[in-house]
PDB file of C-alpha atoms in Angstrom:
ATOM      1  CA  UNK A  23       1.101  20.940  -6.687  1.00 94.00           C
ATOM      2  CA  UNK A  24       2.169  17.473  -7.831  1.00 96.00           C
ATOM      3  CA  UNK A  25       1.124  14.441  -5.773  1.00 97.00           C
ATOM      4  CA  UNK A  26       2.911  11.136  -6.226  1.00 98.00           C
ATOM      5  CA  UNK A  27       1.157   7.940  -5.115  1.00 98.00           C
ATOM      6  CA  UNK A  28       3.013   4.601  -4.966  1.00 97.00           C
ATOM      7  CA  UNK A  29       0.698   1.617  -5.522  1.00 97.00           C
ATOM      8  CA  UNK A  30       1.302  -2.108  -5.149  1.00 96.00           C
ATOM      9  CA  UNK A  31      -0.160  -5.129  -6.924  1.00 95.00           C
ATOM     10  CA  UNK A  32      -1.254  -7.733  -4.354  1.00 93.00           C
ATOM     11  CA  UNK A  33      -3.522 -10.750  -4.073  1.00 91.00           C
ATOM     12  CA  UNK A  34      -7.129  -9.575  -4.076  1.00 88.00           C
ATOM     13  CA  UNK A  35      -8.354  -9.129  -0.501  1.00 85.00           C
ATOM     14  CA  UNK A  36     -11.312 -11.456  -1.174  1.00 86.00           C
ATOM     15  CA  UNK A  37      -9.080 -14.356  -2.245  1.00 85.00           C
ATOM     16  CA  UNK A  38      -7.716 -16.902   0.226  1.00 86.00           C
ATOM     17  CA  UNK A  39      -3.950 -17.071  -0.088  1.00 85.00           C
ATOM     18  CA  UNK A  40      -2.385 -20.500  -0.636  1.00 86.00           C
ATOM     19  CA  UNK A  41       1.106 -21.564   0.405  1.00 87.00           C
ATOM     20  CA  UNK A  42       3.361 -23.257  -2.144  1.00 87.00           C
ATOM     21  CA  UNK A  43       3.876 -26.978  -1.654  1.00 84.00           C
ATOM     22  CA  UNK A  44       7.578 -26.447  -0.885  1.00 88.00           C
ATOM     23  CA  UNK A  45       6.696 -23.710   1.676  1.00 87.00           C
ATOM     24  CA  UNK A  46       8.962 -21.232  -0.106  1.00 83.00           C
ATOM     25  CA  UNK A  47       6.263 -18.573  -0.373  1.00 83.00           C
ATOM     26  CA  UNK A  48       2.697 -17.759  -1.372  1.00 85.00           C
ATOM     27  CA  UNK A  49       1.349 -19.315  -4.567  1.00 83.00           C
ATOM     28  CA  UNK A  50       0.506 -16.526  -7.032  1.00 82.00           C
ATOM     29  CA  UNK A  51      -0.307 -18.753 -10.005  1.00 82.00           C
ATOM     30  CA  UNK A  52      -3.803 -18.200 -11.433  1.00 83.00           C
ATOM     31  CA  UNK A  53      -4.738 -15.938  -8.507  1.00 87.00           C
ATOM     32  CA  UNK A  54      -6.755 -12.751  -8.896  1.00 89.00           C
ATOM     33  CA  UNK A  55      -4.579  -9.719  -8.232  1.00 90.00           C
ATOM     34  CA  UNK A  56      -5.656  -6.145  -7.552  1.00 92.00           C
ATOM     35  CA  UNK A  57      -4.484  -2.835  -6.126  1.00 95.00           C
ATOM     36  CA  UNK A  58      -3.521  -2.909  -2.453  1.00 95.00           C
ATOM     37  CA  UNK A  59      -6.517  -1.519  -0.462  1.00 95.00           C
ATOM     38  CA  UNK A  60      -4.450   1.073   1.417  1.00 96.00           C
ATOM     39  CA  UNK A  61      -2.849   2.208  -1.860  1.00 97.00           C
ATOM     40  CA  UNK A  62      -6.341   2.549  -3.332  1.00 97.00           C
ATOM     41  CA  UNK A  63      -7.280   4.837  -0.436  1.00 97.00           C
ATOM     42  CA  UNK A  64      -4.153   6.927  -1.130  1.00 97.00           C
ATOM     43  CA  UNK A  65      -5.094   7.248  -4.820  1.00 97.00           C
ATOM     44  CA  UNK A  66      -8.624   8.303  -3.880  1.00 97.00           C
ATOM     45  CA  UNK A  67      -7.287  10.990  -1.546  1.00 97.00           C
ATOM     46  CA  UNK A  68      -4.931  12.348  -4.201  1.00 97.00           C
ATOM     47  CA  UNK A  69      -7.744  12.466  -6.780  1.00 97.00           C
ATOM     48  CA  UNK A  70      -9.996  14.291  -4.290  1.00 97.00           C
ATOM     49  CA  UNK A  71      -7.254  16.859  -3.716  1.00 97.00           C
ATOM     50  CA  UNK A  72      -7.098  17.422  -7.461  1.00 96.00           C
ATOM     51  CA  UNK A  73     -10.879  17.767  -7.675  1.00 96.00           C
ATOM     52  CA  UNK A  74     -10.705  20.425  -4.930  1.00 95.00           C
ATOM     53  CA  UNK A  75      -8.098  22.346  -6.941  1.00 94.00           C
ATOM     54  CA  UNK A  76      -5.370  21.738  -4.378  1.00 95.00           C
ATOM     55  CA  UNK A  77      -3.377  19.323  -6.549  1.00 95.00           C
ATOM     56  CA  UNK A  78      -2.606  19.955 -10.211  1.00 95.00           C
ATOM     57  CA  UNK A  79      -1.260  16.512 -11.146  1.00 97.00           C
ATOM     58  CA  UNK A  80      -1.519  13.012  -9.686  1.00 97.00           C
ATOM     59  CA  UNK A  81       1.194  10.535 -10.690  1.00 97.00           C
ATOM     60  CA  UNK A  82       0.964   6.870  -9.682  1.00 98.00           C
ATOM     61  CA  UNK A  83       4.066   4.671  -9.489  1.00 97.00           C
ATOM     62  CA  UNK A  84       4.269   0.908  -9.129  1.00 97.00           C
ATOM     63  CA  UNK A  85       7.242  -1.425  -8.741  1.00 96.00           C
ATOM     64  CA  UNK A  86       6.714  -4.945 -10.017  1.00 94.00           C
ATOM     65  CA  UNK A  87       6.246  -7.221 -13.022  1.00 93.00           C
ATOM     66  CA  UNK A  88       4.712  -6.245 -16.350  1.00 94.00           C
ATOM     67  CA  UNK A  89       1.278  -7.319 -15.073  1.00 93.00           C
ATOM     68  CA  UNK A  90       1.375  -4.385 -12.629  1.00 95.00           C
ATOM     69  CA  UNK A  91       0.316  -2.217 -15.562  1.00 96.00           C
ATOM     70  CA  UNK A  92      -3.223  -3.461 -14.872  1.00 94.00           C
ATOM     71  CA  UNK A  93      -2.960  -2.082 -11.331  1.00 95.00           C
ATOM     72  CA  UNK A  94      -1.766   1.269 -12.660  1.00 97.00           C
ATOM     73  CA  UNK A  95      -4.606   1.383 -15.196  1.00 96.00           C
ATOM     74  CA  UNK A  96      -7.020   0.883 -12.311  1.00 96.00           C
ATOM     75  CA  UNK A  97      -5.507   3.911 -10.541  1.00 97.00           C
ATOM     76  CA  UNK A  98      -5.692   5.914 -13.780  1.00 97.00           C
ATOM     77  CA  UNK A  99      -9.374   4.983 -14.114  1.00 97.00           C
ATOM     78  CA  UNK A 100      -9.960   6.389 -10.628  1.00 96.00           C
ATOM     79  CA  UNK A 101      -8.644   9.757 -11.798  1.00 96.00           C
ATOM     80  CA  UNK A 102      -4.829   9.772 -11.705  1.00 97.00           C
ATOM     81  CA  UNK A 103      -3.233  11.657 -14.613  1.00 96.00           C
ATOM     82  CA  UNK A 104      -0.350   9.393 -15.565  1.00 96.00           C
ATOM     83  CA  UNK A 105       1.533   6.346 -14.385  1.00 97.00           C
ATOM     84  CA  UNK A 106       5.047   4.959 -14.155  1.00 97.00           C
ATOM     85  CA  UNK A 107       5.901   1.264 -13.878  1.00 97.00           C
ATOM     86  CA  UNK A 108       9.351   0.441 -12.560  1.00 97.00           C
ATOM     87  CA  UNK A 109       9.573  -3.089 -13.848  1.00 96.00           C
ATOM     88  CA  UNK A 110      11.211  -5.942 -11.955  1.00 94.00           C
ATOM     89  CA  UNK A 111      10.340  -9.570 -11.311  1.00 91.00           C
ATOM     90  CA  UNK A 112      12.127  -9.420  -7.971  1.00 89.00           C
ATOM     91  CA  UNK A 113      10.048  -9.401  -4.787  1.00 88.00           C
ATOM     92  CA  UNK A 114      11.599  -6.359  -3.170  1.00 91.00           C
ATOM     93  CA  UNK A 115      11.905  -5.756   0.557  1.00 92.00           C
ATOM     94  CA  UNK A 116      10.625  -2.474   2.062  1.00 94.00           C
ATOM     95  CA  UNK A 117      14.096  -0.902   2.148  1.00 94.00           C
ATOM     96  CA  UNK A 118      14.708  -1.646  -1.531  1.00 94.00           C
ATOM     97  CA  UNK A 119      11.220  -0.354  -2.397  1.00 95.00           C
ATOM     98  CA  UNK A 120      12.031   2.872  -0.534  1.00 96.00           C
ATOM     99  CA  UNK A 121      15.312   3.236  -2.449  1.00 96.00           C
ATOM    100  CA  UNK A 122      13.575   2.751  -5.795  1.00 96.00           C
ATOM    101  CA  UNK A 123      10.870   5.243  -4.841  1.00 97.00           C
ATOM    102  CA  UNK A 124      13.562   7.729  -3.846  1.00 97.00           C
ATOM    103  CA  UNK A 125      14.997   7.485  -7.378  1.00 95.00           C
ATOM    104  CA  UNK A 126      11.507   7.937  -8.866  1.00 95.00           C
ATOM    105  CA  UNK A 127      10.871  10.956  -6.644  1.00 96.00           C
ATOM    106  CA  UNK A 128      14.156  12.518  -7.771  1.00 95.00           C
ATOM    107  CA  UNK A 129      12.869  12.339 -11.364  1.00 94.00           C
ATOM    108  CA  UNK A 130       9.298  13.448 -10.657  1.00 95.00           C
ATOM    109  CA  UNK A 131      10.001  16.062  -7.968  1.00 95.00           C
ATOM    110  CA  UNK A 132       6.554  15.898  -6.293  1.00 96.00           C
ATOM    111  CA  UNK A 133       5.395  18.261  -3.554  1.00 96.00           C
ATOM    112  CA  UNK A 134       3.925  15.442  -1.483  1.00 97.00           C
ATOM    113  CA  UNK A 135       3.865  11.634  -1.508  1.00 97.00           C
ATOM    114  CA  UNK A 136       0.670   9.947  -0.319  1.00 98.00           C
ATOM    115  CA  UNK A 137       0.907   6.174   0.063  1.00 97.00           C
ATOM    116  CA  UNK A 138      -0.807   3.310   1.841  1.00 96.00           C
ATOM    117  CA  UNK A 139       0.400   2.696   5.373  1.00 96.00           C
ATOM    118  CA  UNK A 140       1.064  -0.977   4.530  1.00 94.00           C
ATOM    119  CA  UNK A 141       0.517  -3.683   1.933  1.00 93.00           C
ATOM    120  CA  UNK A 142      -1.795  -6.555   2.830  1.00 91.00           C
ATOM    121  CA  UNK A 143       0.670  -9.181   1.591  1.00 89.00           C
ATOM    122  CA  UNK A 144       3.737  -8.413   3.710  1.00 86.00           C
ATOM    123  CA  UNK A 145       2.003  -6.245   6.354  1.00 89.00           C
ATOM    124  CA  UNK A 146       5.374  -4.633   7.082  1.00 90.00           C
ATOM    125  CA  UNK A 147       4.182  -1.041   7.568  1.00 92.00           C
ATOM    126  CA  UNK A 148       7.744   0.116   6.927  1.00 94.00           C
ATOM    127  CA  UNK A 149       8.183   1.559   3.423  1.00 95.00           C
ATOM    128  CA  UNK A 150       6.704   4.994   4.138  1.00 96.00           C
ATOM    129  CA  UNK A 151       8.836   5.526   7.214  1.00 97.00           C
ATOM    130  CA  UNK A 152      11.992   4.276   5.461  1.00 97.00           C
ATOM    131  CA  UNK A 153      11.320   6.510   2.464  1.00 97.00           C
ATOM    132  CA  UNK A 154      10.935   9.563   4.700  1.00 97.00           C
ATOM    133  CA  UNK A 155      14.183   8.694   6.466  1.00 97.00           C
ATOM    134  CA  UNK A 156      16.334   8.304   3.338  1.00 96.00           C
ATOM    135  CA  UNK A 157      14.818  11.441   1.767  1.00 97.00           C
ATOM    136  CA  UNK A 158      15.145  13.345   5.064  1.00 97.00           C
ATOM    137  CA  UNK A 159      11.533  14.491   4.654  1.00 97.00           C
ATOM    138  CA  UNK A 160       8.968  14.941   7.430  1.00 97.00           C
ATOM    139  CA  UNK A 161       6.399  12.164   7.719  1.00 97.00           C
ATOM    140  CA  UNK A 162       2.810  11.851   8.898  1.00 96.00           C
ATOM    141  CA  UNK A 163       1.700   8.252   9.228  1.00 95.00           C
ATOM    142  CA  UNK A 164      -1.730   6.592   9.742  1.00 95.00           C
ATOM    143  CA  UNK A 165      -3.594   9.582   8.305  1.00 96.00           C
ATOM    144  CA  UNK A 166      -7.368   9.708   8.733  1.00 95.00           C
ATOM    145  CA  UNK A 167      -7.683  13.307   7.447  1.00 96.00           C
ATOM    146  CA  UNK A 168      -5.416  15.495   5.292  1.00 96.00           C
ATOM    147  CA  UNK A 169      -5.467  19.250   4.673  1.00 95.00           C
ATOM    148  CA  UNK A 170      -2.859  20.583   2.240  1.00 94.00           C
ATOM    149  CA  UNK A 171      -1.714  24.174   1.817  1.00 92.00           C
ATOM    150  CA  UNK A 172       1.012  25.620  -0.371  1.00 89.00           C
ATOM    151  CA  UNK A 173       3.859  24.738   1.976  1.00 92.00           C
ATOM    152  CA  UNK A 174       2.455  22.496   4.707  1.00 95.00           C
ATOM    153  CA  UNK A 175       0.101  19.630   5.480  1.00 96.00           C
ATOM    154  CA  UNK A 176      -2.163  19.281   8.495  1.00 96.00           C
ATOM    155  CA  UNK A 177      -2.731  15.590   9.150  1.00 97.00           C
ATOM    156  CA  UNK A 178      -5.008  13.887  11.656  1.00 96.00           C
ATOM    157  CA  UNK A 179      -3.453  10.593  12.730  1.00 94.00           C
ATOM    158  CA  UNK A 180      -5.015   7.530  14.296  1.00 87.00           C
ATOM    159  CA  UNK A 181      -3.104   6.609  17.464  1.00 88.00           C
ATOM    160  CA  UNK A 182      -3.781   4.193  20.309  1.00 87.00           C
ATOM    161  CA  UNK A 183      -5.305   6.883  22.523  1.00 85.00           C
ATOM    162  CA  UNK A 184      -7.540   8.396  19.831  1.00 88.00           C
ATOM    163  CA  UNK A 185      -6.650  11.065  17.258  1.00 92.00           C
ATOM    164  CA  UNK A 186      -3.591  13.275  16.964  1.00 95.00           C
ATOM    165  CA  UNK A 187      -3.328  16.287  14.643  1.00 96.00           C
ATOM    166  CA  UNK A 188       0.110  17.387  13.454  1.00 96.00           C
ATOM    167  CA  UNK A 189       1.440  19.826  10.873  1.00 96.00           C
ATOM    168  CA  UNK A 190       4.428  19.044   8.657  1.00 96.00           C
ATOM    169  CA  UNK A 191       6.241  21.123   6.077  1.00 96.00           C
ATOM    170  CA  UNK A 192       6.255  20.109   2.412  1.00 96.00           C
ATOM    171  CA  UNK A 193       7.614  18.088   0.732  1.00 96.00           C
ATOM    172  CA  UNK A 194       6.504  15.264   3.017  1.00 97.00           C
ATOM    173  CA  UNK A 195       5.508  11.608   3.155  1.00 97.00           C
ATOM    174  CA  UNK A 196       1.934  10.842   4.245  1.00 97.00           C
ATOM    175  CA  UNK A 197       0.677   7.283   4.760  1.00 97.00           C
ATOM    176  CA  UNK A 198      -3.048   6.585   4.501  1.00 96.00           C
ATOM    177  CA  UNK A 199      -5.048   4.714   7.111  1.00 95.00           C
ATOM    178  CA  UNK A 200      -8.275   2.798   6.565  1.00 93.00           C
ATOM    179  CA  UNK A 201     -10.670   5.585   7.578  1.00 92.00           C
ATOM    180  CA  UNK A 202      -9.147   8.324   5.424  1.00 95.00           C
ATOM    181  CA  UNK A 203     -11.844   7.842   2.765  1.00 96.00           C
ATOM    182  CA  UNK A 204     -13.990   5.373   0.832  1.00 96.00           C
ATOM    183  CA  UNK A 205     -12.437   4.726  -2.625  1.00 96.00           C
ATOM    184  CA  UNK A 206     -14.710   5.237  -5.611  1.00 94.00           C
ATOM    185  CA  UNK A 207     -15.617   2.640  -8.209  1.00 92.00           C
ATOM    186  CA  UNK A 208     -14.187   3.514 -11.603  1.00 91.00           C
ATOM    187  CA  UNK A 209     -16.920   4.127 -14.173  1.00 92.00           C
ATOM    188  CA  UNK A 210     -16.816   2.452 -17.587  1.00 94.00           C
ATOM    189  CA  UNK A 211     -16.066   5.749 -19.411  1.00 94.00           C
ATOM    190  CA  UNK A 212     -13.144   6.411 -17.052  1.00 94.00           C
ATOM    191  CA  UNK A 213     -11.865   2.865 -17.540  1.00 95.00           C
ATOM    192  CA  UNK A 214     -11.855   3.468 -21.299  1.00 95.00           C
ATOM    193  CA  UNK A 215     -10.134   6.861 -20.855  1.00 94.00           C
ATOM    194  CA  UNK A 216      -7.479   5.232 -18.634  1.00 95.00           C
ATOM    195  CA  UNK A 217      -6.327   3.121 -21.578  1.00 94.00           C
ATOM    196  CA  UNK A 218      -5.200   6.289 -23.356  1.00 95.00           C
ATOM    197  CA  UNK A 219      -3.485   7.949 -20.408  1.00 96.00           C
ATOM    198  CA  UNK A 220       0.340   7.895 -20.435  1.00 96.00           C
ATOM    199  CA  UNK A 221       2.006   4.932 -18.741  1.00 97.00           C
ATOM    200  CA  UNK A 222       5.813   4.865 -18.850  1.00 96.00           C
ATOM    201  CA  UNK A 223       7.738   1.652 -18.255  1.00 96.00           C
ATOM    202  CA  UNK A 224      11.349   1.615 -17.101  1.00 95.00           C
ATOM    203  CA  UNK A 225      13.567  -1.144 -15.777  1.00 94.00           C
ATOM    204  CA  UNK A 226      14.443  -1.053 -12.085  1.00 92.00           C
ATOM    205  CA  UNK A 227      18.051  -1.854 -12.960  1.00 88.00           C
ATOM    206  CA  UNK A 228      18.295   1.424 -14.921  1.00 90.00           C
ATOM    207  CA  UNK A 229      17.856   3.467 -11.735  1.00 90.00           C
ATOM    208  CA  UNK A 230      21.216   2.453 -10.319  1.00 88.00           C
ATOM    209  CA  UNK A 231      19.730   1.185  -7.059  1.00 90.00           C
ATOM    210  CA  UNK A 232      21.183  -1.780  -5.169  1.00 88.00           C
ATOM    211  CA  UNK A 233      18.340  -4.306  -5.035  1.00 90.00           C
ATOM    212  CA  UNK A 234      20.257  -6.984  -3.150  1.00 89.00           C
ATOM    213  CA  UNK A 235      17.936  -8.562  -0.537  1.00 87.00           C
ATOM    214  CA  UNK A 236      18.862  -8.453   3.149  1.00 86.00           C
ATOM    215  CA  UNK A 237      16.368 -11.038   4.373  1.00 86.00           C
ATOM    216  CA  UNK A 238      15.967 -14.728   3.597  1.00 86.00           C
ATOM    217  CA  UNK A 239      12.604 -16.481   3.874  1.00 85.00           C
ATOM    218  CA  UNK A 240      13.165 -19.798   5.620  1.00 89.00           C
ATOM    219  CA  UNK A 241       9.621 -21.125   5.489  1.00 89.00           C
ATOM    220  CA  UNK A 242       6.071 -19.984   4.839  1.00 88.00           C
ATOM    221  CA  UNK A 243       3.289 -21.999   6.479  1.00 87.00           C
ATOM    222  CA  UNK A 244      -0.449 -21.662   6.943  1.00 84.00           C
ATOM    223  CA  UNK A 245      -1.726 -20.938  10.471  1.00 83.00           C
ATOM    224  CA  UNK A 246      -2.354 -24.040  12.581  1.00 83.00           C
ATOM    225  CA  UNK A 247      -5.944 -25.206  12.480  1.00 84.00           C
ATOM    226  CA  UNK A 248      -7.934 -24.528  15.639  1.00 83.00           C
ATOM    227  CA  UNK A 249      -8.796 -27.589  17.665  1.00 81.00           C
ATOM    228  CA  UNK A 250     -12.467 -28.365  18.207  1.00 82.00           C
ATOM    229  CA  UNK A 251     -14.145 -27.093  21.351  1.00 82.00           C
ATOM    230  CA  UNK A 252     -16.095 -29.155  23.875  1.00 83.00           C
ATOM    231  CA  UNK A 253     -19.563 -28.839  25.342  1.00 87.00           C
ATOM    232  CA  UNK A 254     -20.138 -28.825  29.093  1.00 87.00           C
ATOM    233  CA  UNK A 255     -23.325 -29.601  30.964  1.00 89.00           C
ATOM    234  CA  UNK A 256     -23.123 -27.126  33.832  1.00 91.00           C
ATOM    235  CA  UNK A 257     -21.394 -23.941  34.918  1.00 90.00           C
ATOM    236  CA  UNK A 258     -19.425 -26.001  37.430  1.00 88.00           C
ATOM    237  CA  UNK A 259     -18.040 -28.156  34.631  1.00 87.00           C
ATOM    238  CA  UNK A 260     -17.051 -24.982  32.769  1.00 88.00           C
ATOM    239  CA  UNK A 261     -15.173 -23.607  35.778  1.00 90.00           C
ATOM    240  CA  UNK A 262     -13.446 -26.960  36.332  1.00 88.00           C
ATOM    241  CA  UNK A 263     -12.283 -27.097  32.695  1.00 86.00           C
ATOM    242  CA  UNK A 264     -11.028 -23.542  32.840  1.00 87.00           C
ATOM    243  CA  UNK A 265      -9.028 -24.339  35.971  1.00 88.00           C
ATOM    244  CA  UNK A 266      -7.588 -27.450  34.316  1.00 86.00           C
ATOM    245  CA  UNK A 267      -6.558 -25.340  31.291  1.00 80.00           C
ATOM    246  CA  UNK A 268      -4.854 -22.849  33.609  1.00 83.00           C
ATOM    247  CA  UNK A 269      -7.164 -19.973  32.617  1.00 78.00           C
ATOM    248  CA  UNK A 270      -8.455 -19.554  36.186  1.00 75.00           C
TER     249      UNK A 270
END
């Protein structure tokens, strides 16, 4: 069974994002980048499936600039077998990402795609669902547990009311939620081995996919700073202030 895992290069989750001076986007210059946390969880799950003997090959795919090779090497160090970089300097929207992944899936022919439910930069939570739609594959989103068999997947999903367990036929799209697993730290020997694992690079334009954007960013701005609070002397003063603010 072949598992394909899309991964995205994003600003490290421990770094505070800065807005460009012209408010055209987020400043990525001299900023630490790393693998998207939800994608990392998806890689970990795929590697665990291989360790259990369920999966025979784990292929990681990234869409982005040449620097995304570092992200793929990180996934290879975690235990993925090989990687593919679909190179483009364009910041693709979820629909275009789904179209590119569809072309990659047509070449790789995986049995299942496990991917992060969302990227922490755009927070769109849309690519997995769009990919399932254009492939006409079943989907299981927000997975907190996955059990794979030869022709189906039993997935426990996190929903507002608790947990929901569903079964979908393969091939399928599964998106990983936060509590699916705890990703491992890559050991130094595995980091060294990852440098020798195959990593293919191909241009996004060679896939014959229309990458024309459908959205236009008008402005990116930081959240407004919170105004300072006030101290009150008595509970009566507190109630009076709350009434003045319209809370009570």
